[in-house]
Short mmCIF file of N, CA and C in Angstrom, two decimals:
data_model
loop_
_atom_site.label_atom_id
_atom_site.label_comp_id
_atom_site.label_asym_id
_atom_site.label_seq_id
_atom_site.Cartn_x
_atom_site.Cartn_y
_atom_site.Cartn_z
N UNK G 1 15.20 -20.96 -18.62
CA UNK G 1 15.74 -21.06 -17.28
C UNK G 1 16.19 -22.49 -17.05
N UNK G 2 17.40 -22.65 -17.07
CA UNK G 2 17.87 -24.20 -16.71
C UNK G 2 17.45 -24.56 -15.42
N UNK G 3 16.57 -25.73 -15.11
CA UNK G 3 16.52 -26.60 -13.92
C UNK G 3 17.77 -26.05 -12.68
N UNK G 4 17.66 -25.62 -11.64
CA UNK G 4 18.67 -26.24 -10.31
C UNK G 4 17.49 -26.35 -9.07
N UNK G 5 18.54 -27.64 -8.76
CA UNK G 5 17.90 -28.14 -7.49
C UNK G 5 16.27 -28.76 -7.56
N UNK G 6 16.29 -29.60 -8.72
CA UNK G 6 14.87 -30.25 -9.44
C UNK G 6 15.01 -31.58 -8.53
N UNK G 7 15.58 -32.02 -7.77
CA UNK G 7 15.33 -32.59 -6.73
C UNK G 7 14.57 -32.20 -5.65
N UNK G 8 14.71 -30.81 -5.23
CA UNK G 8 13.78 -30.28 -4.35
C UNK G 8 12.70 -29.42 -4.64
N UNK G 9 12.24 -29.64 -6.20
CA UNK G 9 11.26 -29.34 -7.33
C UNK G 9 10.50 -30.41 -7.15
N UNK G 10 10.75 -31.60 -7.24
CA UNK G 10 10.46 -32.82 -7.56
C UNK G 10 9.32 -33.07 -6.07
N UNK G 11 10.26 -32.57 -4.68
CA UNK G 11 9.67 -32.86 -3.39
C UNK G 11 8.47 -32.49 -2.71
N UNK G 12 8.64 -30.47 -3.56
CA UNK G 12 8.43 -29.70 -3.24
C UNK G 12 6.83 -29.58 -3.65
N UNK G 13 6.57 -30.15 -5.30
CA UNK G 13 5.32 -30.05 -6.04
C UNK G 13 5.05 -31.30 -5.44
N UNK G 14 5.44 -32.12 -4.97
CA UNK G 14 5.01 -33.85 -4.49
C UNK G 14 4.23 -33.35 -2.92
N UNK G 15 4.94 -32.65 -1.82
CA UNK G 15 4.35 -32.11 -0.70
C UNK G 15 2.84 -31.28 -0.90
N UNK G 16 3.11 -30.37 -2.44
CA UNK G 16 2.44 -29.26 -2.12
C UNK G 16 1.01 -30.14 -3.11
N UNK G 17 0.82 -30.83 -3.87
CA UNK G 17 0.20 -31.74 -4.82
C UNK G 17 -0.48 -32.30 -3.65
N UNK G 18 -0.21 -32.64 -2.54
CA UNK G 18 -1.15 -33.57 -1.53
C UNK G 18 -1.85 -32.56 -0.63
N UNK G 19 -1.87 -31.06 -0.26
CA UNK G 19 -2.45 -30.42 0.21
C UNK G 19 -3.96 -30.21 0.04
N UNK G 20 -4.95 -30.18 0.85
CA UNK G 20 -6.35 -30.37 0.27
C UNK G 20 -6.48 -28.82 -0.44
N UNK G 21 -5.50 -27.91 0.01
CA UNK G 21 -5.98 -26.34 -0.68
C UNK G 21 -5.57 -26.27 -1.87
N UNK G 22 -4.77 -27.07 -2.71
CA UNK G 22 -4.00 -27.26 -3.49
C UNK G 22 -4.82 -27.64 -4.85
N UNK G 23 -6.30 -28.15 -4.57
CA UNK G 23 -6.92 -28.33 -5.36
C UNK G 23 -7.01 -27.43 -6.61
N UNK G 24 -7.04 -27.45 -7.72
CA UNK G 24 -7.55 -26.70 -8.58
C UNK G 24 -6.31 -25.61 -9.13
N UNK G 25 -5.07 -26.01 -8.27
CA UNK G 25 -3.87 -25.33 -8.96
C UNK G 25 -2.93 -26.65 -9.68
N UNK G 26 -2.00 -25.86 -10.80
CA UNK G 26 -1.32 -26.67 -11.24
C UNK G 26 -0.07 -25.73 -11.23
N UNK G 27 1.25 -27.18 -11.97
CA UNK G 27 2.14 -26.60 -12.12
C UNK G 27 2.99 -26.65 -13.27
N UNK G 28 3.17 -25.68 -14.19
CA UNK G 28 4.06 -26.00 -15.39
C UNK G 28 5.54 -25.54 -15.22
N UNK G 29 6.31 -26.64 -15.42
CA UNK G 29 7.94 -26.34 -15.37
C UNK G 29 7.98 -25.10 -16.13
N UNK G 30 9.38 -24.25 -16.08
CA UNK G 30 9.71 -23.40 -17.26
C UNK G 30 11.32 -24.08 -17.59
N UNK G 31 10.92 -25.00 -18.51
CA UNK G 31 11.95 -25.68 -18.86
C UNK G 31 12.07 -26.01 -20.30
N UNK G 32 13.26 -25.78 -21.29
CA UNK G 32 13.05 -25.95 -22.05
C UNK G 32 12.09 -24.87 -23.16
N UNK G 33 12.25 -23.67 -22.37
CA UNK G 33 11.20 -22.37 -23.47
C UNK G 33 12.24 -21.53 -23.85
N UNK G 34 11.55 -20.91 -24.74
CA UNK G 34 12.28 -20.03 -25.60
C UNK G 34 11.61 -18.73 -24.36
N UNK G 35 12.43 -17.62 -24.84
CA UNK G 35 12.26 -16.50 -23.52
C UNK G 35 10.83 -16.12 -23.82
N UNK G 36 10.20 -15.81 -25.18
CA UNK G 36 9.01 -15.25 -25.52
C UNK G 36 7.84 -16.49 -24.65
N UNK G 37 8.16 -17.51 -24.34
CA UNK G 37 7.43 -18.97 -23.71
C UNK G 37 7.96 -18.42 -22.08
N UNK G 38 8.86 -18.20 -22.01
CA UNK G 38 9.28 -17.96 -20.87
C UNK G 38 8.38 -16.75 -19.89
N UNK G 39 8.53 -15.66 -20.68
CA UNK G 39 7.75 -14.60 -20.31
C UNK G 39 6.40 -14.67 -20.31
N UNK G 40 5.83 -15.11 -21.29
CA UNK G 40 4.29 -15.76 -21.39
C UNK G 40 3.65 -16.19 -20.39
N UNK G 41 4.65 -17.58 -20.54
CA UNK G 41 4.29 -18.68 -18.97
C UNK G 41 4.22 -17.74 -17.40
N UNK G 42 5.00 -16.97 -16.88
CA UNK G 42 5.13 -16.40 -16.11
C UNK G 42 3.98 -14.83 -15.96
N UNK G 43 3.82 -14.46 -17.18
CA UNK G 43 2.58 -13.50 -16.81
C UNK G 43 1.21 -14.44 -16.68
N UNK G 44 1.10 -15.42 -17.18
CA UNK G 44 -0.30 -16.49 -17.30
C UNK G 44 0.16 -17.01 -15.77
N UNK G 45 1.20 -16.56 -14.81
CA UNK G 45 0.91 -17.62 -13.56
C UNK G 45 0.71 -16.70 -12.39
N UNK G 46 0.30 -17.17 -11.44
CA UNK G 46 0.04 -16.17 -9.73
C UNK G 46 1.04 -16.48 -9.07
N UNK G 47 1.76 -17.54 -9.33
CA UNK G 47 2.62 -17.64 -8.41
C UNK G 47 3.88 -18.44 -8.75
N UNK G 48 5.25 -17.97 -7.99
CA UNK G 48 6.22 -18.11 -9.35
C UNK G 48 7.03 -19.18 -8.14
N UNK G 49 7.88 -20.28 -8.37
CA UNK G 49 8.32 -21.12 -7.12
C UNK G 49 9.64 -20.91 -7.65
N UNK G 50 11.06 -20.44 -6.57
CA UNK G 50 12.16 -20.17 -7.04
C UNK G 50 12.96 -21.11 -6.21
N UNK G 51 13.58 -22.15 -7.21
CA UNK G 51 14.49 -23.17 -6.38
C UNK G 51 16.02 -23.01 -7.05
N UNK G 52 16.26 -21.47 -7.52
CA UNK G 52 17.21 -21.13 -7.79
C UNK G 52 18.92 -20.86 -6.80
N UNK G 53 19.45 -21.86 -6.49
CA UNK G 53 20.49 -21.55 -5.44
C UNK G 53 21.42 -22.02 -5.78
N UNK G 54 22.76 -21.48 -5.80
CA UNK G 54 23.14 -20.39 -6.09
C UNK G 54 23.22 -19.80 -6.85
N UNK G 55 22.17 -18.38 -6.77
CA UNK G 55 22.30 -17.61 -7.81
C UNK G 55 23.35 -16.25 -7.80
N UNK G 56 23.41 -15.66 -8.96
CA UNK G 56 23.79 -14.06 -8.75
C UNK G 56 23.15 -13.28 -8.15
N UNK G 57 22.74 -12.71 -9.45
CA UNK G 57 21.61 -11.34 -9.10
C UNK G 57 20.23 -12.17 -8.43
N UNK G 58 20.03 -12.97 -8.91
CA UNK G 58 18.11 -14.04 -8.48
C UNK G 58 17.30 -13.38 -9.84
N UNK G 59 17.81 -13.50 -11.31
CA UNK G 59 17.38 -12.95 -12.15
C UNK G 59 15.30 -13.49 -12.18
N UNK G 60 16.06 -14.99 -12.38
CA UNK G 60 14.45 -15.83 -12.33
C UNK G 60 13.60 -15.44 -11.33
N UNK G 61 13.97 -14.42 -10.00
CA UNK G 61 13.03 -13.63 -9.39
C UNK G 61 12.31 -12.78 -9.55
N UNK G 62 13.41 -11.59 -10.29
CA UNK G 62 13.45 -10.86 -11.03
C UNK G 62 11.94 -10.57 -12.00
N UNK G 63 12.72 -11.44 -12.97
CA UNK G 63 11.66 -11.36 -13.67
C UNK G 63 10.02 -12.01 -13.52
N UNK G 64 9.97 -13.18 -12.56
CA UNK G 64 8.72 -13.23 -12.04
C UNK G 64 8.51 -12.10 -10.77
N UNK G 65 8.59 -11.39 -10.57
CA UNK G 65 8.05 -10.18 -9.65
C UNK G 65 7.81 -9.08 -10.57
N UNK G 66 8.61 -8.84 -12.06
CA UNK G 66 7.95 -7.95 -12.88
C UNK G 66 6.77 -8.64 -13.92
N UNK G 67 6.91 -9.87 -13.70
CA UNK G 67 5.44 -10.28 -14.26
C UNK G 67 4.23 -10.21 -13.52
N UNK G 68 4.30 -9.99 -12.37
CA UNK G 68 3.03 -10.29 -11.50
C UNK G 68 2.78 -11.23 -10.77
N UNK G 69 4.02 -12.10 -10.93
CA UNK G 69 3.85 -13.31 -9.24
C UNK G 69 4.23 -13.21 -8.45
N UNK G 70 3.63 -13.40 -7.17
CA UNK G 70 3.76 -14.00 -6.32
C UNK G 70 5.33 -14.81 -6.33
N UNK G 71 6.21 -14.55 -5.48
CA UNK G 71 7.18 -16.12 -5.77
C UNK G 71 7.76 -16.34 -3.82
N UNK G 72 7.51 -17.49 -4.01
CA UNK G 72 7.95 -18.05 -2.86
C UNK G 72 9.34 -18.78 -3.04
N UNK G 73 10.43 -18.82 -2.78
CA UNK G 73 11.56 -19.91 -2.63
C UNK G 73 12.84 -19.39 -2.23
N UNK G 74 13.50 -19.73 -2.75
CA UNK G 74 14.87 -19.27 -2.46
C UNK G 74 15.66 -18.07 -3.08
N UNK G 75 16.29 -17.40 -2.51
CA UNK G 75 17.11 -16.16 -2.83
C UNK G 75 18.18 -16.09 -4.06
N UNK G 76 18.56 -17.46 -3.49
CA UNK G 76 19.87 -17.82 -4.55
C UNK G 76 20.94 -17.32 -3.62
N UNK G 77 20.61 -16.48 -2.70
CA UNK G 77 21.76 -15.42 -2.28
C UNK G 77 22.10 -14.36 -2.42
N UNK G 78 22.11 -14.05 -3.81
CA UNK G 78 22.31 -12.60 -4.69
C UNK G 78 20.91 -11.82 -4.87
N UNK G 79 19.98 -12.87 -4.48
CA UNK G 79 18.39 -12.12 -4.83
C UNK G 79 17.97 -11.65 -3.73
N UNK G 80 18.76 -11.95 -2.32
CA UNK G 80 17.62 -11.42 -1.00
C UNK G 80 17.15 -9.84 -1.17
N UNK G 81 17.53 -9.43 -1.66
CA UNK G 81 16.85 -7.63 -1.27
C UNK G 81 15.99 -7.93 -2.51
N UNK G 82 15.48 -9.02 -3.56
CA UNK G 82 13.97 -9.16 -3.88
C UNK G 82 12.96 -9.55 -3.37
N UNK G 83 13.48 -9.85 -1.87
CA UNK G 83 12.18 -10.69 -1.03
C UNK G 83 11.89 -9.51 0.26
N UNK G 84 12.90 -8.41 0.26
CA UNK G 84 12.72 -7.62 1.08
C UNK G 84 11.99 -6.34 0.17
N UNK G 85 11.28 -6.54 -0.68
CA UNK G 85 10.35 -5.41 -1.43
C UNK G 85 8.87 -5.38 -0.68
N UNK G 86 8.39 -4.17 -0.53
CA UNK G 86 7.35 -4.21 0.44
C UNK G 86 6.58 -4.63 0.16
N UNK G 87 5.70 -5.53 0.74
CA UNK G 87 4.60 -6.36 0.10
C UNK G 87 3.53 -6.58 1.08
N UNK G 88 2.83 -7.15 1.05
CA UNK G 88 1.37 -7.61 1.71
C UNK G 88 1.64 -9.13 2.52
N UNK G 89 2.70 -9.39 2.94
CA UNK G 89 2.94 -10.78 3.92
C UNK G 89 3.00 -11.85 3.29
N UNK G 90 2.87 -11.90 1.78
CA UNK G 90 2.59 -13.17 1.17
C UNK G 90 3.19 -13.08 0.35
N UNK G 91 3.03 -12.15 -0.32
CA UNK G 91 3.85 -11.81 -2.15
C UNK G 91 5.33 -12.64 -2.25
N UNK G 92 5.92 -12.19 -1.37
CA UNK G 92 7.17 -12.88 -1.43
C UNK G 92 7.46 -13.50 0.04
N UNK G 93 8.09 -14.65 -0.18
CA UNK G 93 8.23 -15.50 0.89
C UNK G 93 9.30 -16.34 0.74
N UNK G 94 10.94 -15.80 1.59
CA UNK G 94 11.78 -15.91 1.58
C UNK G 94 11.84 -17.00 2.36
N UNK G 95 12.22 -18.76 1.12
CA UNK G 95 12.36 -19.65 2.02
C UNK G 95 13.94 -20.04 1.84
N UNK G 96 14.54 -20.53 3.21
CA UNK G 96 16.11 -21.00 3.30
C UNK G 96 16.05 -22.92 2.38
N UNK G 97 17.30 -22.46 1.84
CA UNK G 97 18.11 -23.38 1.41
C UNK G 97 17.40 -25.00 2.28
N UNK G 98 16.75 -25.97 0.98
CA UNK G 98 16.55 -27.13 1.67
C UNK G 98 15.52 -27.13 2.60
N UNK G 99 14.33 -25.44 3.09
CA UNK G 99 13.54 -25.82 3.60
C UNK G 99 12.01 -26.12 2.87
N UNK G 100 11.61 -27.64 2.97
CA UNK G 100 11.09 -27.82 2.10
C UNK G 100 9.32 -27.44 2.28
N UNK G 101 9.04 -27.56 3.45
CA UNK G 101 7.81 -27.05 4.50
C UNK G 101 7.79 -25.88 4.53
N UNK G 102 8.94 -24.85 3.96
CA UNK G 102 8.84 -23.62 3.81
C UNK G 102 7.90 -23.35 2.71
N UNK G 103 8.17 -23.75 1.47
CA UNK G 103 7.70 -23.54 0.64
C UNK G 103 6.16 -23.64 0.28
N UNK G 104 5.77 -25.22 1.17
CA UNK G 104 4.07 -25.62 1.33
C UNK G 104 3.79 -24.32 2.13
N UNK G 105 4.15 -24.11 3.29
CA UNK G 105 3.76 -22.88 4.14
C UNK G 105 3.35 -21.72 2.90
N UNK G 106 4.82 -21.46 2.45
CA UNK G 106 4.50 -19.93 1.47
C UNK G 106 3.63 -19.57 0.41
N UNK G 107 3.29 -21.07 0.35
CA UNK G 107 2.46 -21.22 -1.02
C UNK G 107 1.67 -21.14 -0.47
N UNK G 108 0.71 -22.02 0.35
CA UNK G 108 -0.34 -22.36 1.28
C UNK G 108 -1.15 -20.56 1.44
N UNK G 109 -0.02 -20.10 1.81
CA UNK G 109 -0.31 -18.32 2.18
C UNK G 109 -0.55 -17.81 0.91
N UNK G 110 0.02 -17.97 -0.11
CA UNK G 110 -0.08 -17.21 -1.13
C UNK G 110 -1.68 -17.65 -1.49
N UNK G 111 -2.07 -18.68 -1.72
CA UNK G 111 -3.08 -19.23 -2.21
C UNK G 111 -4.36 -18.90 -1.30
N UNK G 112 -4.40 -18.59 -0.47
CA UNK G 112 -5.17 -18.59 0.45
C UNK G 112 -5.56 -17.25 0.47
N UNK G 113 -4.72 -15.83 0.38
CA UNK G 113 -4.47 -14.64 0.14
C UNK G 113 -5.25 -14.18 -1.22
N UNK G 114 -5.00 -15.21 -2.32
CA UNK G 114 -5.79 -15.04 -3.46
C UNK G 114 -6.71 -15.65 -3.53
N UNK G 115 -7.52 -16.29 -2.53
CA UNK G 115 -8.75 -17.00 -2.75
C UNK G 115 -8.94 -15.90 -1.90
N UNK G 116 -8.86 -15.02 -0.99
CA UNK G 116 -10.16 -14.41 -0.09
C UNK G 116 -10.00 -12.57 -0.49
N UNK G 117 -8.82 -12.40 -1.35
CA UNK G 117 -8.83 -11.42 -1.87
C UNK G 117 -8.48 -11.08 -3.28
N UNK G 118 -8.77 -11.85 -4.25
CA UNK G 118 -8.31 -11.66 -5.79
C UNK G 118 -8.03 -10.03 -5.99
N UNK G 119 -8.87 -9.24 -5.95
CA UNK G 119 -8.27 -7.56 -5.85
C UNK G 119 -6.99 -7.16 -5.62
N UNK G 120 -6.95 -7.42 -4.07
CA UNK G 120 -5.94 -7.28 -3.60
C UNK G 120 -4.32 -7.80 -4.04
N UNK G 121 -4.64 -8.81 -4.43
CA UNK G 121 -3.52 -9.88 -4.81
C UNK G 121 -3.32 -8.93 -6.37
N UNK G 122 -3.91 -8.35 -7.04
CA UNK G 122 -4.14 -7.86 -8.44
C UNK G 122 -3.65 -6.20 -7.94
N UNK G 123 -3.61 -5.98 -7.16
CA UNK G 123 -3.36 -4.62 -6.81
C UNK G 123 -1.91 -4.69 -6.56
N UNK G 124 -1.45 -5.56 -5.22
CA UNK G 124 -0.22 -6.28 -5.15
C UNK G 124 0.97 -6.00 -6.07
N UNK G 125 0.16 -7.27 -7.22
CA UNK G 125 1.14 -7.91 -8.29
C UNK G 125 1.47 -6.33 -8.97
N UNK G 126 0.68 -5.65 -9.66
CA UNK G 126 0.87 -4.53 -10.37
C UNK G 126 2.03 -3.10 -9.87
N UNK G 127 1.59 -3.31 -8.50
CA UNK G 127 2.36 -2.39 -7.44
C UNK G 127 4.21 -2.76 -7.72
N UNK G 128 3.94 -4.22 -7.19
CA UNK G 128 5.37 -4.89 -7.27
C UNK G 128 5.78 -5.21 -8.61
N UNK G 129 5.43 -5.34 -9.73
CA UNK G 129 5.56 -5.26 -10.85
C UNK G 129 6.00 -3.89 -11.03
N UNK G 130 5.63 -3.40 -11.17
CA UNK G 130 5.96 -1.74 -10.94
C UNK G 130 7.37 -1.17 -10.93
N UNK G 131 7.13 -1.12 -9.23
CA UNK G 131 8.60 -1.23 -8.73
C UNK G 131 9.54 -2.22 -9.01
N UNK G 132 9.47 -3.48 -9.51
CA UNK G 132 10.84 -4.05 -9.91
C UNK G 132 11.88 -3.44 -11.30
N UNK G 133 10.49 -3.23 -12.60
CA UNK G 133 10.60 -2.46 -13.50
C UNK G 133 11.15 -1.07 -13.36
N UNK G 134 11.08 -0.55 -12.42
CA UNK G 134 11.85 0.83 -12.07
C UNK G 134 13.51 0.78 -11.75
N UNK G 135 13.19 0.25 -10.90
CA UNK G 135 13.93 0.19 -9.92
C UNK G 135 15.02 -0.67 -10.60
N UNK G 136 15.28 -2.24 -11.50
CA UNK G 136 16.29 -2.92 -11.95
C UNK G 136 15.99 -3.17 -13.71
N UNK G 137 15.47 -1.95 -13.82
CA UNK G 137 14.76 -1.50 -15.27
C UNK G 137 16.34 -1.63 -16.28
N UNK G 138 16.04 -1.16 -17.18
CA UNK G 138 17.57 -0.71 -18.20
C UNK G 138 17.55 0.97 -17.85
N UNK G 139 16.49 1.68 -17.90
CA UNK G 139 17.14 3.40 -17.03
C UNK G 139 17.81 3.20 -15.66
N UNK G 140 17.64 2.46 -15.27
CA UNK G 140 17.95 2.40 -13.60
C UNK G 140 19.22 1.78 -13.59
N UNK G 141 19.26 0.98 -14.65
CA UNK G 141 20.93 -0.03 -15.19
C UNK G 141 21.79 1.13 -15.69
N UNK G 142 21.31 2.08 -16.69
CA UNK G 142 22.42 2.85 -17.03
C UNK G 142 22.65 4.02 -15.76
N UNK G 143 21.69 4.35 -15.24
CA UNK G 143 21.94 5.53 -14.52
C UNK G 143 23.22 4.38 -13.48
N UNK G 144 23.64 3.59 -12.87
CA UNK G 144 24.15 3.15 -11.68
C UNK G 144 25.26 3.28 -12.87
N UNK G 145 25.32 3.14 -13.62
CA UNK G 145 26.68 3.00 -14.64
C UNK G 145 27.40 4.45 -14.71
N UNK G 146 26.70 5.24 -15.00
CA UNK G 146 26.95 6.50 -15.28
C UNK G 146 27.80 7.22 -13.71
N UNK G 147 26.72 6.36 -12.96
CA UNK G 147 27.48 7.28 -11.21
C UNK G 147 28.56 6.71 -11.07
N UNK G 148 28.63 4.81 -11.73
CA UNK G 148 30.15 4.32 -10.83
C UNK G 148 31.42 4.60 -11.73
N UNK G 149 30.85 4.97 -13.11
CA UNK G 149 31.89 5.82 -14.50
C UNK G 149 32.71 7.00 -13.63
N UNK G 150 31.52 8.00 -13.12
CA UNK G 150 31.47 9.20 -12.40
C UNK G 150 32.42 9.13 -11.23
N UNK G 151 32.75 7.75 -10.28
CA UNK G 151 33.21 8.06 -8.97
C UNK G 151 34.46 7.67 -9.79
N UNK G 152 34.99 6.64 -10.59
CA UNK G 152 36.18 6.38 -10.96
C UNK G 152 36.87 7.65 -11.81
N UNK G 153 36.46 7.97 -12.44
CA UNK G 153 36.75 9.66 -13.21
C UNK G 153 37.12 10.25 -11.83
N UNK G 154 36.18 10.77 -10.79
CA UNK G 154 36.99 11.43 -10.23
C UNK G 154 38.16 11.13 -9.11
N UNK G 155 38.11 9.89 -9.10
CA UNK G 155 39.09 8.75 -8.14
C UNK G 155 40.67 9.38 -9.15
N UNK G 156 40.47 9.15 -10.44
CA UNK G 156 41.59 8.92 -11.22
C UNK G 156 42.35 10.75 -11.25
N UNK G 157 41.73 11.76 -11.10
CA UNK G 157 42.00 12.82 -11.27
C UNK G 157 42.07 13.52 -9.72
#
């Protein structure tokens, strides 16, 4: 996953690093991995920080919501209907462009959510893991292919 907006990476772990709840979490870039490091890193984490803007699809959402995090940040744009997946108030936490107190907030919640309910947060992740895998799976990729094949076939005839 190439770095964007590691300026407000830079701010963002600097804000959230001085929080007293903050204790006892860390943070590893995903920079510089090969995808098998990539995927790894992201099932080994609770919570995924997306300072992806502008994106397409919000792939780097994507795929941390089928690993099991938590992700708080930005949409990219192309990703908002990943932050509108039903969740438990915390799971995902759609912060705007440049808000940087958004993110301490979302995290703050996320962390706090998994300190007074680890279960829950484990029930969560699996649920929403779940459904991302369904839903923007490769069956779910070909079937949308097959219908928009289907409307042009019969557009053309």
């Amino acid at each position: 996953m190439p770095r964007k907006n590691s300026r407000d990476s830079r701010i963002v772990r600097t804000l959230i690093e001085h929080q007293p709840w903050s204790k006892g979490w860390s943070f590893i870039p995903i920079e510089d991995m090969s995808h098998s490091q990539t995927i790894q890193t992201l099932q080994d984490s609770l919570i995924f920080l997306s300072f992806g803007y502008p994106e397409g699809f919000g792939l780097p959402v994507a795929e941390a919501l089928a690993c099991g995090c938590a992700v708080i940040g930005y949409s990219g744009l192309g990703g908002r209907e990943l932050f509108n997946i039903p969740n438990h108030n915390y799971f995902t936490s759609h912060v705007e462009y440049g808000d940087w107190k958004g993110f301490v907030d979302g995290v703050m919640n996320a962390v706090h959510a998994i300190h007074n309910s680890p279960s829950t947060h484990i029930a969560c992740a699996l649920k929403i893991s779940a459904y991302v895998r369904e839903t923007y799976g490769d069956h779910s990729f070909r079937n949308s292919i097959k219908v928009a094949l289907s409307s042009l076939y019969r557009l053309e005839n």
